[in-house]
Amino acid sequence: MRQYARRFTGPLLVFAVGAGLVAAPAAAHAAAVPATIDVRGTLKVRSAPSLAAKVLGSLRDDQKVSALCAVTGQSVRGSVRTTTQWDKLSTGGFVTHAYVRSGTVQRCATSSPQAEAVKAKPVASKPTAAKPTAAKAGTVRSADGKVNIRTGPSTTAPVKRVVTSGAVVQGVCYVQGTLVAGTVRATTQWNRLSDGTYISHAYVVTPALGLCPGASPTPSSPAATLTPEQFVRAAVPGAQQGWREYGVPASVTIAQAILESGWGRSGLSTVDRNYFGIKCQSGRYGTLANGCHDYRTQECTKAGSCFSTVATFRTYASMAHSFRDHGNFLRVNPRYAGAFNYTTEANSFIWKVWKAGYATDPNYYTKVTTLMAQQKLYQYDIWK
């Protein structure tokens, strides 16, 4: 099984968990913006801002289109940029902005989501605690493969077990935790189950649950996006530990993480702390990861034929664990053995890794070494 998502022959796609539509209010009748498709092959037009949504048609390279407005959906790394923006076209449907060249596209107007009607008397707006014994059956709905049930309300909490779409879970109350954009909704709510574990409400259809005793009714503020300087600073400890343990130069590890995670903004890195796209194998995730997460991905053959599939990626408790696992993966994989003759020569090391088939991008070596020079990453190679 291929280990790294970036080794697709076609453009690499990086996904958030699910594809919940999260659009900011904007003018209802913004003028259409002329745009040009920039894609190797064809670009699918979909019914929603998600690679799992129904295909309505396709567009060819250099085709001219009109973008009415933009929404936020699944993150995609394309030929133009890596982005969560999807453009709503004047002809109907959505295309990822990762393959579109255009001027600024205004945000689509949106209304607040409407809750389903319930046959119960409305209660006060202040959440009330639910009785732990009042379990309510909920049904898992997932277009992203298996759903993790964790020991805490966070995508970094250890995985207790996994369930498939259609499974029934018993929820007793809810807490606020990590934001997840799932098949059912995008939400910070996590449902506590009768056995004390947690599942993201983003993947569950269930009767309303009450707030768990002692839990805060409001989610904590999400972590701010790191600046390049902050990202490098956060990456250094794990990268240097990776060199101590496995011999991968820290400058190489940091540059690869920047390139492959888009400065930590990819879905894999923001949700699962996976900065290199390392996969699970038959449910096994080694000693440095803490679980597996299924994503629906687009893969392409050497002949250029692309298809949708489900891939399972490792999840980590921290950036450092992901970086160390990257070093471990290179060390134990025989195809990269030649690179470890150059553990104190960063450029030679990444050259050998690339030539061994790490990435199909013909400019991969140049991109990595350019980042190493521009960001002054060689200073973190601790053998100096």
mmCIF file of C-alpha atoms in Angstrom, residues 120-279:
data_model
loop_
_atom_site.group_PDB
_atom_site.id
_atom_site.type_symbol
_atom_site.label_atom_id
_atom_site.label_comp_id
_atom_site.label_asym_id
_atom_site.label_seq_id
_atom_site.Cartn_x
_atom_site.Cartn_y
_atom_site.Cartn_z
ATOM 1 C CA ALA A 120 -41.201 18.698 22.523
ATOM 2 C CA LYS A 121 -41.845 21.898 24.384
ATOM 3 C CA PRO A 122 -39.047 24.463 23.834
ATOM 4 C CA VAL A 123 -36.683 24.831 26.751
ATOM 5 C CA ALA A 124 -34.742 27.814 28.045
ATOM 6 C CA SER A 125 -31.691 28.827 26.012
ATOM 7 C CA LYS A 126 -29.364 28.020 28.911
ATOM 8 C CA PRO A 127 -28.128 24.410 28.504
ATOM 9 C CA THR A 128 -29.100 22.007 31.209
ATOM 10 C CA ALA A 129 -27.196 18.962 32.302
ATOM 11 C CA ALA A 130 -28.494 15.607 31.134
ATOM 12 C CA LYS A 131 -28.926 12.652 33.418
ATOM 13 C CA PRO A 132 -26.098 10.212 32.697
ATOM 14 C CA THR A 133 -28.530 7.286 32.576
ATOM 15 C CA ALA A 134 -30.826 8.856 29.937
ATOM 16 C CA ALA A 135 -29.123 7.257 26.927
ATOM 17 C CA LYS A 136 -30.502 8.078 23.471
ATOM 18 C CA ALA A 137 -29.804 6.005 20.385
ATOM 19 C CA GLY A 138 -28.042 7.771 17.530
ATOM 20 C CA THR A 139 -27.089 6.563 14.048
ATOM 21 C CA VAL A 140 -23.624 7.106 12.574
ATOM 22 C CA ARG A 141 -23.648 8.667 9.096
ATOM 23 C CA SER A 142 -20.282 8.848 7.324
ATOM 24 C CA ALA A 143 -19.237 9.352 3.715
ATOM 25 C CA ASP A 144 -15.607 9.421 4.898
ATOM 26 C CA GLY A 145 -15.246 5.762 5.889
ATOM 27 C CA LYS A 146 -14.962 4.535 9.452
ATOM 28 C CA VAL A 147 -15.461 6.947 12.364
ATOM 29 C CA ASN A 148 -13.219 6.924 15.429
ATOM 30 C CA ILE A 149 -14.673 6.691 18.924
ATOM 31 C CA ARG A 150 -12.143 8.240 21.289
ATOM 32 C CA THR A 151 -11.349 8.457 24.971
ATOM 33 C CA GLY A 152 -11.839 12.238 24.968
ATOM 34 C CA PRO A 153 -13.600 14.970 22.937
ATOM 35 C CA SER A 154 -10.623 15.672 20.685
ATOM 36 C CA THR A 155 -9.202 14.381 17.412
ATOM 37 C CA THR A 156 -5.906 13.850 19.225
ATOM 38 C CA ALA A 157 -7.387 11.667 21.986
ATOM 39 C CA PRO A 158 -6.573 7.930 21.749
ATOM 40 C CA VAL A 159 -8.914 5.838 19.625
ATOM 41 C CA LYS A 160 -10.935 3.333 21.666
ATOM 42 C CA ARG A 161 -12.667 1.687 18.706
ATOM 43 C CA VAL A 162 -14.066 2.464 15.251
ATOM 44 C CA VAL A 163 -17.584 2.219 13.841
ATOM 45 C CA THR A 164 -18.974 2.204 10.323
ATOM 46 C CA SER A 165 -21.776 4.224 8.767
ATOM 47 C CA GLY A 166 -25.125 2.915 9.982
ATOM 48 C CA ALA A 167 -23.871 1.837 13.404
ATOM 49 C CA VAL A 168 -26.039 2.723 16.405
ATOM 50 C CA VAL A 169 -24.414 4.472 19.379
ATOM 51 C CA GLN A 170 -25.902 5.335 22.773
ATOM 52 C CA GLY A 171 -25.377 9.005 23.721
ATOM 53 C CA VAL A 172 -25.985 10.267 27.236
ATOM 54 C CA CYS A 173 -24.901 13.938 27.019
ATOM 55 C CA TYR A 174 -22.583 16.265 25.111
ATOM 56 C CA VAL A 175 -19.454 18.359 25.669
ATOM 57 C CA GLN A 176 -17.549 20.882 23.574
ATOM 58 C CA GLY A 177 -14.275 19.812 21.951
ATOM 59 C CA THR A 178 -12.327 19.868 18.693
ATOM 60 C CA LEU A 179 -14.129 21.312 15.656
ATOM 61 C CA VAL A 180 -14.942 18.582 13.124
ATOM 62 C CA ALA A 181 -16.564 19.036 9.687
ATOM 63 C CA GLY A 182 -18.307 15.731 9.081
ATOM 64 C CA THR A 183 -20.932 14.163 6.867
ATOM 65 C CA VAL A 184 -23.885 15.350 8.970
ATOM 66 C CA ARG A 185 -22.657 18.777 10.083
ATOM 67 C CA ALA A 186 -19.644 20.877 11.135
ATOM 68 C CA THR A 187 -19.590 21.197 14.914
ATOM 69 C CA THR A 188 -17.531 21.366 18.094
ATOM 70 C CA GLN A 189 -20.027 19.097 19.880
ATOM 71 C CA TRP A 190 -18.904 15.630 20.980
ATOM 72 C CA ASN A 191 -21.389 13.091 22.283
ATOM 73 C CA ARG A 192 -20.446 11.179 25.416
ATOM 74 C CA LEU A 193 -21.543 7.568 25.024
ATOM 75 C CA SER A 194 -22.885 5.229 27.683
ATOM 76 C CA ASP A 195 -19.468 3.557 28.069
ATOM 77 C CA GLY A 196 -17.698 6.899 28.739
ATOM 78 C CA THR A 197 -16.170 7.299 25.266
ATOM 79 C CA TYR A 198 -16.776 10.149 22.799
ATOM 80 C CA ILE A 199 -17.823 10.475 19.173
ATOM 81 C CA SER A 200 -17.963 13.693 17.164
ATOM 82 C CA HIS A 201 -21.547 14.901 16.687
ATOM 83 C CA ALA A 202 -20.478 15.761 13.116
ATOM 84 C CA TYR A 203 -21.125 12.131 12.185
ATOM 85 C CA VAL A 204 -24.202 11.292 14.286
ATOM 86 C CA VAL A 205 -27.951 11.709 13.731
ATOM 87 C CA THR A 206 -29.524 11.610 17.186
ATOM 88 C CA PRO A 207 -32.257 13.162 19.334
ATOM 89 C CA ALA A 208 -31.114 16.247 21.224
ATOM 90 C CA LEU A 209 -28.687 15.531 24.069
ATOM 91 C CA GLY A 210 -28.229 17.671 27.164
ATOM 92 C CA LEU A 211 -24.980 19.208 28.339
ATOM 93 C CA CYS A 212 -22.854 16.838 30.420
ATOM 94 C CA PRO A 213 -22.633 17.741 34.139
ATOM 95 C CA GLY A 214 -19.827 20.231 34.779
ATOM 96 C CA ALA A 215 -19.097 20.807 31.063
ATOM 97 C CA SER A 216 -18.787 24.272 29.529
ATOM 98 C CA PRO A 217 -21.589 25.160 27.077
ATOM 99 C CA THR A 218 -19.223 27.113 24.822
ATOM 100 C CA PRO A 219 -16.263 25.744 22.846
ATOM 101 C CA SER A 220 -12.761 26.910 23.594
ATOM 102 C CA SER A 221 -11.219 29.292 21.081
ATOM 103 C CA PRO A 222 -9.607 27.469 18.128
ATOM 104 C CA ALA A 223 -5.865 27.635 17.802
ATOM 105 C CA ALA A 224 -4.702 30.453 15.566
ATOM 106 C CA THR A 225 -2.984 29.621 12.292
ATOM 107 C CA LEU A 226 0.768 29.643 12.793
ATOM 108 C CA THR A 227 2.912 32.125 10.933
ATOM 109 C CA PRO A 228 5.883 30.644 9.028
ATOM 110 C CA GLU A 229 8.200 31.704 11.859
ATOM 111 C CA GLN A 230 5.943 30.110 14.467
ATOM 112 C CA PHE A 231 5.615 26.931 12.420
ATOM 113 C CA VAL A 232 9.384 26.515 12.112
ATOM 114 C CA ARG A 233 9.867 27.232 15.806
ATOM 115 C CA ALA A 234 7.271 24.598 16.711
ATOM 116 C CA ALA A 235 8.789 22.096 14.286
ATOM 117 C CA VAL A 236 12.416 22.273 15.446
ATOM 118 C CA PRO A 237 12.243 20.056 18.593
ATOM 119 C CA GLY A 238 10.565 17.125 16.845
ATOM 120 C CA ALA A 239 12.780 17.428 13.767
ATOM 121 C CA GLN A 240 15.955 17.464 15.830
ATOM 122 C CA GLN A 241 14.756 14.504 17.893
ATOM 123 C CA GLY A 242 14.109 12.705 14.604
ATOM 124 C CA TRP A 243 17.761 13.221 13.637
ATOM 125 C CA ARG A 244 19.001 11.972 17.024
ATOM 126 C CA GLU A 245 16.876 8.829 16.820
ATOM 127 C CA TYR A 246 16.909 8.008 13.116
ATOM 128 C CA GLY A 247 19.489 10.201 11.334
ATOM 129 C CA VAL A 248 17.196 12.345 9.154
ATOM 130 C CA PRO A 249 18.582 15.918 8.993
ATOM 131 C CA ALA A 250 16.298 18.359 10.789
ATOM 132 C CA SER A 251 16.449 20.834 7.891
ATOM 133 C CA VAL A 252 15.105 18.152 5.537
ATOM 134 C CA THR A 253 12.274 17.147 7.875
ATOM 135 C CA ILE A 254 11.114 20.729 8.442
ATOM 136 C CA ALA A 255 11.247 21.608 4.723
ATOM 137 C CA GLN A 256 9.289 18.487 3.772
ATOM 138 C CA ALA A 257 6.679 19.278 6.429
ATOM 139 C CA ILE A 258 6.287 22.829 5.103
ATOM 140 C CA LEU A 259 5.870 21.600 1.533
ATOM 141 C CA GLU A 260 3.610 18.646 2.230
ATOM 142 C CA SER A 261 1.316 20.195 4.839
ATOM 143 C CA GLY A 262 1.154 23.722 3.406
ATOM 144 C CA TRP A 263 2.753 25.237 6.528
ATOM 145 C CA GLY A 264 0.536 23.046 8.710
ATOM 146 C CA ARG A 265 -2.738 24.135 7.103
ATOM 147 C CA SER A 266 -3.688 20.874 5.382
ATOM 148 C CA GLY A 267 -6.607 18.854 6.669
ATOM 149 C CA LEU A 268 -4.336 16.000 7.727
ATOM 150 C CA SER A 269 -2.106 18.262 9.798
ATOM 151 C CA THR A 270 -4.769 20.476 11.388
ATOM 152 C CA VAL A 271 -7.071 17.601 12.331
ATOM 153 C CA ASP A 272 -4.734 14.662 12.903
ATOM 154 C CA ARG A 273 -1.256 16.238 13.326
ATOM 155 C CA ASN A 274 -0.102 14.210 10.301
ATOM 156 C CA TYR A 275 2.365 16.417 8.419
ATOM 157 C CA PHE A 276 3.665 13.825 5.925
ATOM 158 C CA GLY A 277 0.627 11.773 4.878
ATOM 159 C CA ILE A 278 1.853 8.552 6.498
ATOM 160 C CA LYS A 279 -0.788 5.821 6.219
#
